[in-house]
Coordinates of C-alpha atoms in Angstrom, one line a residue:
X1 CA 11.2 -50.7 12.0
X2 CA 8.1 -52.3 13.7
X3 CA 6.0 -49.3 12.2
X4 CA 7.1 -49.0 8.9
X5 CA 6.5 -52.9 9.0
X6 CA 2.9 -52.2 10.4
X7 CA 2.3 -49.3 7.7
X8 CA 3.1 -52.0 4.8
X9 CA 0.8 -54.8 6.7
X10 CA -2.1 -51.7 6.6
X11 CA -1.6 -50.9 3.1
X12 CA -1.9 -54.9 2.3
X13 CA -4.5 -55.8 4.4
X14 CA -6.5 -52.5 3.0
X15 CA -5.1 -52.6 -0.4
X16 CA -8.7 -51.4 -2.3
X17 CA -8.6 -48.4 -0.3
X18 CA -5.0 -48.2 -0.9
X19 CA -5.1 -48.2 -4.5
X20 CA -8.0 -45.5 -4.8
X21 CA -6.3 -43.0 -2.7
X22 CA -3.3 -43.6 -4.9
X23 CA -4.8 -43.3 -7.7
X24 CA -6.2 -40.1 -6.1
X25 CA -3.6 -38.6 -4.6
X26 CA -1.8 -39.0 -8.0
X27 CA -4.3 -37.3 -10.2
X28 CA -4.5 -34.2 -8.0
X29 CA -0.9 -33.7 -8.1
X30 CA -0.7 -33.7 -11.5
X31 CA -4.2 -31.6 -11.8
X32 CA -2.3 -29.0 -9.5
X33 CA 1.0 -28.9 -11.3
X34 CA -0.3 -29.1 -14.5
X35 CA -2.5 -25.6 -13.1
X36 CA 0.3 -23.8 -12.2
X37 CA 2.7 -24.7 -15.3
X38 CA -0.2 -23.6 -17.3
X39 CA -0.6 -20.3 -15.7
X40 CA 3.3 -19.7 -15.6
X41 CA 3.9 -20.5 -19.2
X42 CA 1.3 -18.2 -20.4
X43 CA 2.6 -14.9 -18.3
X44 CA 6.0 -15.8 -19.3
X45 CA 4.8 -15.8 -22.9
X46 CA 3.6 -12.6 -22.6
X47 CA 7.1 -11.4 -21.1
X48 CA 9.1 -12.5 -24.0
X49 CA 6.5 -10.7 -26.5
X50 CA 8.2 -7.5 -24.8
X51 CA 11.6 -8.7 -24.9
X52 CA 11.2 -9.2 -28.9
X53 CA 10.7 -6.0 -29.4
X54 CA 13.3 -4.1 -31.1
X55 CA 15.4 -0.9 -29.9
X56 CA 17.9 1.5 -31.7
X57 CA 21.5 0.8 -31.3
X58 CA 22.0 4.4 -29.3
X59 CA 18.7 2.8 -26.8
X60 CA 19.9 1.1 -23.7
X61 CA 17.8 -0.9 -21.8
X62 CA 15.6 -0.4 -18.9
X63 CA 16.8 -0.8 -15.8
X64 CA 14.9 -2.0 -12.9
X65 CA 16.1 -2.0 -9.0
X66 CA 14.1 -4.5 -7.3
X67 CA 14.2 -4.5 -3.5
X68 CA 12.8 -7.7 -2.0
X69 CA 12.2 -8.8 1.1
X70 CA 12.8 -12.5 1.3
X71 CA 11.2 -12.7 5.0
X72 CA 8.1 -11.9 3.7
X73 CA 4.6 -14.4 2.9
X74 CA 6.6 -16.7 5.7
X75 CA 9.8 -17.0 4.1
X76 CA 8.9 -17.8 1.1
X77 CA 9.2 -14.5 -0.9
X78 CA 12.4 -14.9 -2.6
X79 CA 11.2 -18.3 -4.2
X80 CA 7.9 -16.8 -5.3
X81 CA 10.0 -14.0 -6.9
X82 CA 12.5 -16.3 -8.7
X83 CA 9.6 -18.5 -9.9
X84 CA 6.9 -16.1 -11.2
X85 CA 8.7 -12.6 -11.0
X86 CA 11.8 -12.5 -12.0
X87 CA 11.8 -14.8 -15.6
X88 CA 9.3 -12.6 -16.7
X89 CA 11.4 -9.3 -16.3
X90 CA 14.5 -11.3 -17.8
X91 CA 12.4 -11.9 -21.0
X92 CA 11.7 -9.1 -21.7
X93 CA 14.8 -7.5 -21.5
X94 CA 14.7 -5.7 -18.5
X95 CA 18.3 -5.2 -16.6
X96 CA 17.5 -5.9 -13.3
X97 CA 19.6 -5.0 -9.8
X98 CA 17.7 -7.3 -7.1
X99 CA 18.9 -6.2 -3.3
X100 CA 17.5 -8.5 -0.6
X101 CA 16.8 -6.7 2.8
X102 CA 18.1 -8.9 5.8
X103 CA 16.3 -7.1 9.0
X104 CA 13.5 -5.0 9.6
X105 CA 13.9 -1.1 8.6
X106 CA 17.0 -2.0 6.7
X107 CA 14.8 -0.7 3.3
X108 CA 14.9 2.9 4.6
X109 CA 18.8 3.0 5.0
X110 CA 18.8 1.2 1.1
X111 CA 16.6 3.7 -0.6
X112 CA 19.0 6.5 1.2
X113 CA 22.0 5.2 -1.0
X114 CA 20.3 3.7 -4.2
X115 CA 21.4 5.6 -7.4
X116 CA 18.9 6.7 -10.1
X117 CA 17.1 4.1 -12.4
X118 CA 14.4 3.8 -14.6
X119 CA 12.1 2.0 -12.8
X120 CA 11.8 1.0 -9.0
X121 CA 10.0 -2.3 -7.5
X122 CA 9.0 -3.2 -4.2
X123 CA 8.7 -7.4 -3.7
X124 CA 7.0 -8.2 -0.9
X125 CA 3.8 -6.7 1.3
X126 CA 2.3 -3.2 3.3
X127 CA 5.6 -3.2 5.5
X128 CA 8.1 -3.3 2.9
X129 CA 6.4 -0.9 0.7
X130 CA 5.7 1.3 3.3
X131 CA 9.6 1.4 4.5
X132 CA 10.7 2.6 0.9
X133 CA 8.2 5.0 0.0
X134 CA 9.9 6.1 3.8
X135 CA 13.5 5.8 2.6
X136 CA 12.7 7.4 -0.6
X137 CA 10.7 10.8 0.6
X138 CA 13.1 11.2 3.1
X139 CA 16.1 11.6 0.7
X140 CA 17.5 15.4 0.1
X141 CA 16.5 14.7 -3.7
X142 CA 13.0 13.5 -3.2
X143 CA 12.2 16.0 -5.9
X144 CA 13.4 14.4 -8.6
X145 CA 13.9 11.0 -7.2
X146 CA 10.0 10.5 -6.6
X147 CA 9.3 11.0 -10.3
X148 CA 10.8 7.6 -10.7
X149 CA 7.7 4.9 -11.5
X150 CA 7.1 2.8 -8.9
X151 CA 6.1 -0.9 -9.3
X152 CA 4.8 -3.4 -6.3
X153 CA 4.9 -7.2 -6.8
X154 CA 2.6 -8.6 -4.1
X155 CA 4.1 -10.9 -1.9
X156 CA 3.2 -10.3 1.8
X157 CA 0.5 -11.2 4.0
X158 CA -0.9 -7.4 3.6
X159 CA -1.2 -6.5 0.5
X160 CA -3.3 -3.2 0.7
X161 CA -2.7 -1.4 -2.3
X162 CA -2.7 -4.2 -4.5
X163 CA -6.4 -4.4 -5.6
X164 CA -6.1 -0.4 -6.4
X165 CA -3.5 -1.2 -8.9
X166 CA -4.2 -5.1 -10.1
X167 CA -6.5 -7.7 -11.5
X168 CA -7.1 -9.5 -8.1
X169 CA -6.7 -13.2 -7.8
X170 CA -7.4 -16.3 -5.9
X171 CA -4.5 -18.0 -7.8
X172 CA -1.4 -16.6 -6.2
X173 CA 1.0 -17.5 -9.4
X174 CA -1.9 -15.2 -11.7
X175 CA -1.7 -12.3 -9.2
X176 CA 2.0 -11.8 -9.2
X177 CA 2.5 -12.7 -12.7
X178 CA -0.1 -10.2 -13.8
X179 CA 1.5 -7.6 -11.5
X180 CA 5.0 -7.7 -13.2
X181 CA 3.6 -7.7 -15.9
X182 CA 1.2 -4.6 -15.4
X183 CA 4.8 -2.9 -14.7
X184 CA 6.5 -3.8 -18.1
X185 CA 3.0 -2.3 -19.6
X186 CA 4.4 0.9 -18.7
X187 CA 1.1 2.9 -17.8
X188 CA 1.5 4.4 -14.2
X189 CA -1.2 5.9 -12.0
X190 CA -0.9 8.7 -9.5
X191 CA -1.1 8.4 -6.0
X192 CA -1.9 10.1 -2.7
X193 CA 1.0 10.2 0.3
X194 CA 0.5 10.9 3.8
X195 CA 3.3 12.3 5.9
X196 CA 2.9 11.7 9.6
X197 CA 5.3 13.5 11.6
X198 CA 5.6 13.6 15.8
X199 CA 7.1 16.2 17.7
X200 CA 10.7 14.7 17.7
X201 CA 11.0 11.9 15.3
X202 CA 11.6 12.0 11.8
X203 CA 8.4 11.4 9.0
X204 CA 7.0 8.7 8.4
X205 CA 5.1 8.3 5.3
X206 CA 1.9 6.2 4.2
X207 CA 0.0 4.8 1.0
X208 CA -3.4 3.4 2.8
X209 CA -3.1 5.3 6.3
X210 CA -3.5 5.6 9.9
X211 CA -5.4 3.8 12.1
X212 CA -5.9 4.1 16.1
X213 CA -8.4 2.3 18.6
X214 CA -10.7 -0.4 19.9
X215 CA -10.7 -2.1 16.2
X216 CA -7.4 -1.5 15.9
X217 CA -6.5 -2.9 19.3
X218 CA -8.4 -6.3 18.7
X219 CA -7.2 -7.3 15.3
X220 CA -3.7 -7.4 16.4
X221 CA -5.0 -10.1 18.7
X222 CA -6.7 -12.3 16.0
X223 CA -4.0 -14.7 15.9
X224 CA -4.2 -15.6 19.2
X225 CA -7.1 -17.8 18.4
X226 CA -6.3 -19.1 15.9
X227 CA -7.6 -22.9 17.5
X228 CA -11.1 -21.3 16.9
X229 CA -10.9 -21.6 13.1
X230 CA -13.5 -19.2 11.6
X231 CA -15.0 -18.3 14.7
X232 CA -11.3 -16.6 15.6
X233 CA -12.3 -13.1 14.6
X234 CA -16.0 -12.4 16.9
X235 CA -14.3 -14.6 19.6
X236 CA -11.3 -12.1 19.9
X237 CA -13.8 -9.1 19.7
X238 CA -16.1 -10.6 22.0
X239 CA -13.4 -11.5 24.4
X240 CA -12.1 -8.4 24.3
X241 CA -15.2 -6.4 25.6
X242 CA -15.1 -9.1 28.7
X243 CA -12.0 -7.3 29.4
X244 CA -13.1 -3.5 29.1
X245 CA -16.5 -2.2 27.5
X246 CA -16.7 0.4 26.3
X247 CA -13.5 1.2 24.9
X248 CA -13.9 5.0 24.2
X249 CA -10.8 6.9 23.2
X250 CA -10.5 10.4 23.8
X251 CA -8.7 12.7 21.5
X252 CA -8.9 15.9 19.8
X253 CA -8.7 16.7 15.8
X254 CA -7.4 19.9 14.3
X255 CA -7.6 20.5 10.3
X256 CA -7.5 22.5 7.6
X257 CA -10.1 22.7 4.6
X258 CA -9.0 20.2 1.6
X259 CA -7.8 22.3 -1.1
X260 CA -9.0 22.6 -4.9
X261 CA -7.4 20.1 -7.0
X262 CA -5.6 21.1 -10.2
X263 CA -6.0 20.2 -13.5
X264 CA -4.0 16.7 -14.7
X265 CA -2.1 18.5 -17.7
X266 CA 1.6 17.3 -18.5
X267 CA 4.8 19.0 -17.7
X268 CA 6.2 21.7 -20.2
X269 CA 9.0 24.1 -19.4
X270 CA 7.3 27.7 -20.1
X271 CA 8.6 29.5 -22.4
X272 CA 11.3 32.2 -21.4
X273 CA 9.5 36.0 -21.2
X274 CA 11.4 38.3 -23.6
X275 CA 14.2 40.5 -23.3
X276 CA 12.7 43.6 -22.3
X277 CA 9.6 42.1 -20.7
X278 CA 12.3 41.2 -17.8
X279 CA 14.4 44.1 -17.5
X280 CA 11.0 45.9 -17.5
X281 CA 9.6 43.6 -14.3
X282 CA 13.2 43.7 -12.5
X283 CA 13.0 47.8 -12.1
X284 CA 9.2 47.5 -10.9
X285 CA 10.3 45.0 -8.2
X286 CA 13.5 47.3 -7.6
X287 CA 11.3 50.3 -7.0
X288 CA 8.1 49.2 -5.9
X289 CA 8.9 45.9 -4.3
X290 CA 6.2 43.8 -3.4
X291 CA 4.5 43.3 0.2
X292 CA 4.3 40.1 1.5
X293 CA 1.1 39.2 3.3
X294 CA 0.5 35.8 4.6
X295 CA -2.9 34.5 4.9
X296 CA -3.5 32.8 8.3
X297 CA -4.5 29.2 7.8
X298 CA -7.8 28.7 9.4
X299 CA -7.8 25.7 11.7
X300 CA -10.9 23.4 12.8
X301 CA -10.6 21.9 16.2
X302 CA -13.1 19.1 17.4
X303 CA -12.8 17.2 20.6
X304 CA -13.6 13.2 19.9
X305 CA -14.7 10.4 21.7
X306 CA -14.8 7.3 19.7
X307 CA -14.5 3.6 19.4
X308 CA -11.9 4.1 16.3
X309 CA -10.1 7.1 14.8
X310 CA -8.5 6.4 11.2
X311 CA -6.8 9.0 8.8
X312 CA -6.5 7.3 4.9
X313 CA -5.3 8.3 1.6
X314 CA -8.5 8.1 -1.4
X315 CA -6.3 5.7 -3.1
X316 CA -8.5 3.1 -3.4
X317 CA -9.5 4.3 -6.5
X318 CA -7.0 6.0 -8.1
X319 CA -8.5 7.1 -11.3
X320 CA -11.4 8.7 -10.1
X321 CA -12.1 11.8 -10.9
X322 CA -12.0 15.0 -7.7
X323 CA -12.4 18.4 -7.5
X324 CA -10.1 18.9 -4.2
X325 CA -7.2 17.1 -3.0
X326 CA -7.9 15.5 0.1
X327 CA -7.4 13.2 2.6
X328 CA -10.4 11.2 5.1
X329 CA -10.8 11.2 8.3
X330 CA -13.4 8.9 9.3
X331 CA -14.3 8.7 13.5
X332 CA -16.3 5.6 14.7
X333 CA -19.4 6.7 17.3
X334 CA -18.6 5.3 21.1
X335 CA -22.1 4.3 21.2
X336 CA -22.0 0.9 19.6
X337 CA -23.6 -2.2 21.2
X338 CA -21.8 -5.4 21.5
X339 CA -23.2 -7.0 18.9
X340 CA -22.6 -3.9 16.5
X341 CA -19.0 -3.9 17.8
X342 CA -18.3 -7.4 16.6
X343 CA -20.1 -6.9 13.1
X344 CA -18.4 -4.2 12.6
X345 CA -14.8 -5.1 13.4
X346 CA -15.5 -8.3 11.3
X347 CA -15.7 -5.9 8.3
X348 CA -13.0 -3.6 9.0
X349 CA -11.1 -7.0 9.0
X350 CA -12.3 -7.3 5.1
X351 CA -11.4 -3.7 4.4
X352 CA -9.9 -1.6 7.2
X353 CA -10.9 1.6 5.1
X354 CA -14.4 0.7 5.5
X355 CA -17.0 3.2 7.6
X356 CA -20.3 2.7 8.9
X357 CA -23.2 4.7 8.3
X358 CA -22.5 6.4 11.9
X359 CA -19.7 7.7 11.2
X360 CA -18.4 10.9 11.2
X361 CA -16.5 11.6 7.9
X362 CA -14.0 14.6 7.5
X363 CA -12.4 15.8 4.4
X364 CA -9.0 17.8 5.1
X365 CA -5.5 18.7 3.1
X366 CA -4.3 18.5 6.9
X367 CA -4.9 17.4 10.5
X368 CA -3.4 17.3 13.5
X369 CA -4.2 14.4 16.3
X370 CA -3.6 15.6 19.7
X371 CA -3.8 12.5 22.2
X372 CA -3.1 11.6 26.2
X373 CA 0.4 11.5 27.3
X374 CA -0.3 8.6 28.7
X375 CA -2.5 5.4 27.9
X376 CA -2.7 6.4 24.5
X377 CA -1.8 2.5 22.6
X378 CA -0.5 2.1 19.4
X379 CA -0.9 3.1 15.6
X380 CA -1.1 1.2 12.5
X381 CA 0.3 3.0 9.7
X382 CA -0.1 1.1 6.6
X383 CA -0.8 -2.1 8.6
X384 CA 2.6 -1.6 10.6
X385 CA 2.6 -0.9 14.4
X386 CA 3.8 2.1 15.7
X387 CA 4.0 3.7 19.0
X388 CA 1.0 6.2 19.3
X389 CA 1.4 9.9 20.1
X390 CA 0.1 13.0 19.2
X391 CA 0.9 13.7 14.8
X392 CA 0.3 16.0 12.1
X393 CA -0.3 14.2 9.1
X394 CA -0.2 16.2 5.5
X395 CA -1.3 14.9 2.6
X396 CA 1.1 15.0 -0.2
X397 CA -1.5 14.6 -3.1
X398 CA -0.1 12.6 -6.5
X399 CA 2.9 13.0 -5.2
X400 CA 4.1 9.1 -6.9
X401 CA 3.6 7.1 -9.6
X402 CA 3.0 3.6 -9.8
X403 CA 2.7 1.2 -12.2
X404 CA -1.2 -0.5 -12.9
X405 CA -2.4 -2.6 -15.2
X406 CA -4.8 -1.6 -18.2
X407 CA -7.7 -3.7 -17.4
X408 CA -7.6 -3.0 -13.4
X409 CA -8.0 0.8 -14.7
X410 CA -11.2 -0.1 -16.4
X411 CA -12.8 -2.0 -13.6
X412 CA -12.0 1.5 -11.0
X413 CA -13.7 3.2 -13.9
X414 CA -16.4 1.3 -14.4
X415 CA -17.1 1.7 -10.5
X416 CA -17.0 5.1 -10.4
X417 CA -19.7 5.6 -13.5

């Protein structure tokens, strides 16, 4: 009581003061609120100019499986969803089925059991979108099942693939509003997978990619200095060549050549040969049959020492035009200084897909990573930690489709001209 006594005899004796921050405080809030209404409103205007449109009597509606992850952006996930996400979906007319995931992994297992639907979305960041793409490759009808479009609602802390398929934001309200509302568009994008498979354990599968080493190693220590403010991210590179410098890994990389890419053309069922065309092939295979002959893939091996070994998708830009499908593998020198260690790990903290001009760049449709028994650290794979071991990673080119928005396609071409 003697404080909350003292706190009124402050605010009297100070009352000026008082009454400006107030006053203030007051206009601010309102300032902010008003912000955010404004922004809300306007997406959810745009939902219900969907939801007006008309359908046939024999047309059902779309349906949409959401699968959140509520832990995600600190907990509060699920209220962003409800907020921003979900009122726009429901305007527009969209029969949604939301399932909440309630421990880590438990996404896989979901996507194992889910039935078929028109569209899939992924709430929340890399981690969950990395565990269904998992789930969903994994099933015994992945054929058919991965056709289904894919839509991601950013709402993690990583949210890679986001500025491949978004308008990117400041304003978090804008960015996920203008995400579900690039998925009610309807105009989907094709994109790279990896497939990372060890010796016993089952695939895992990847949008951005794999990352192993020094760089690696020291951003998953960032948070531990956090009391430095903005100095957090040289401090924990710096400190961390106190401890060991240089931190060369050893390893060695076999791949295959990337292969030609072919032409984007749409699906059609050929037509059936005739009658006597097929009888006529049948005998020739009866009495001549053919001869199998298997061309030996042609392997590259190079032995590596490097600061940083990463494997990535080229979905950064997934509009731009290539001649082969491939995949990048980019290895760091192990000759950096100190100072070029800690510039460079502050950029790869901006973009962990960013290379140096040192760097040895590889273009492959496969490789395989061979490291030490022993020693050897940890992955990231699509900005989750994983035990490292020795992998072969394929790359499953345009192998899903995901939902982007009109004007983000523009800007990725714009870039490329």
């Amino acid at each position: 009581m003697a404080r909350v006594v003292k706190v009124f005899g402050t605010l009297r004796n100070h009352w000026k003061k008082s009454t400006v921050a107030a006053c203030a405080l007051s206009y601010g809030g309102h300032w902010l609120y008003g912000k955010h209404w404004c922004v809300a409103f306007s997406f959810r205007l745009n939902g219900m100019e969907y939801g007006r449109q008309q359908i046939s009597p024999q047309e059902q509606l779309r349906k949409a499986t959401v699968i959140l992850n509520p832990a995600a952006c600190s907990g509060k996930a699920n209220t962003l969803f409800e907020k921003n996400a979900a009122p726009i979906l429901h305007l527009a007319g969209v029969e949604v089925t939301l399932v909440k995931t309630d421990y880590e992994g438990q996404a896989k297992k979901l996507m194992e059991l889910m039935e078929q639907t028109d569209m899939l979305i992924v709430a929340g960041g890399d981690g969950t979108l990395q565990e269904v793409i998992t789930g969903l490759l994994r099933r015994a009808d992945q054929e058919s099942f991965s056709k289904t479009p894919i839509g991601f609602i950013p709402l993690g802390s990583h949210n890679s693939l986001s500025e491949s398929l978004h308008i990117l934001s400041d304003n978090q309200v804008k960015h996920i509003t203008s995400a579900t509302l690039s998925i009610l568009q309807g105009e989907t994008v094709p994109l790279d997978v990896l497939q990372i498979k060890g010796e016993k354990d089952q695939p895992v599968f990847a949008l951005i990619g794999l990352r192993w080493g020094a760089f690696r190693d020291v951003a998953a220590t960032i948070k531990k200095y956090w009391y430095l403010g903005p100095l957090k991210t040289k401090a924990a590179h710096w400190f961390s060549t106190l401890r060991e410098w240089p931190q060369v890994r050893e390893a060695s990389v076999s791949y295959l050549a990337p292969t030609l890419r072919p032409p984007d053309l749409p699906e059609q069922k050929p037509q059936r040969p005739h009658l006597m065309y097929r009888i006529a092939h049948r005998l020739k295979n009866y009495w001549y049959p053919p001869i199998p002959g298997n061309i030996p893939e042609r392997w590259t091996e190079r032995m590596l020492s490097t600061l940083e070994l990463s494997i990535h998708t080229q979905n950064k830009n997934p509009v731009q035009t290539r001649t082969d499908d491939s995949l990048l593998v980019c290895v760091e020198p192990d000759s950096f200084s100190v100072g070029e260690f800690i510039t460079v790990g502050e950029k790869k903290m901006e973009d962990a897909t960013a290379f140096t001009r040192k760097s040895l760049k590889l273009e492959a449709s496969a490789c395989q990573l061979n490291l030490p028994e022993e020693g050897a650290g940890f992955y990231n794979i699509d900005n989750e930690e994983y035990e490292a071991m020795s992998v072969e990673v394929t790359l499953l080119p345009r192998k899903l489709h995901f939902f982007c928005s009109a004007e983000r396609r523009e800007q990725l071409l714009t870039q490329v001209q």
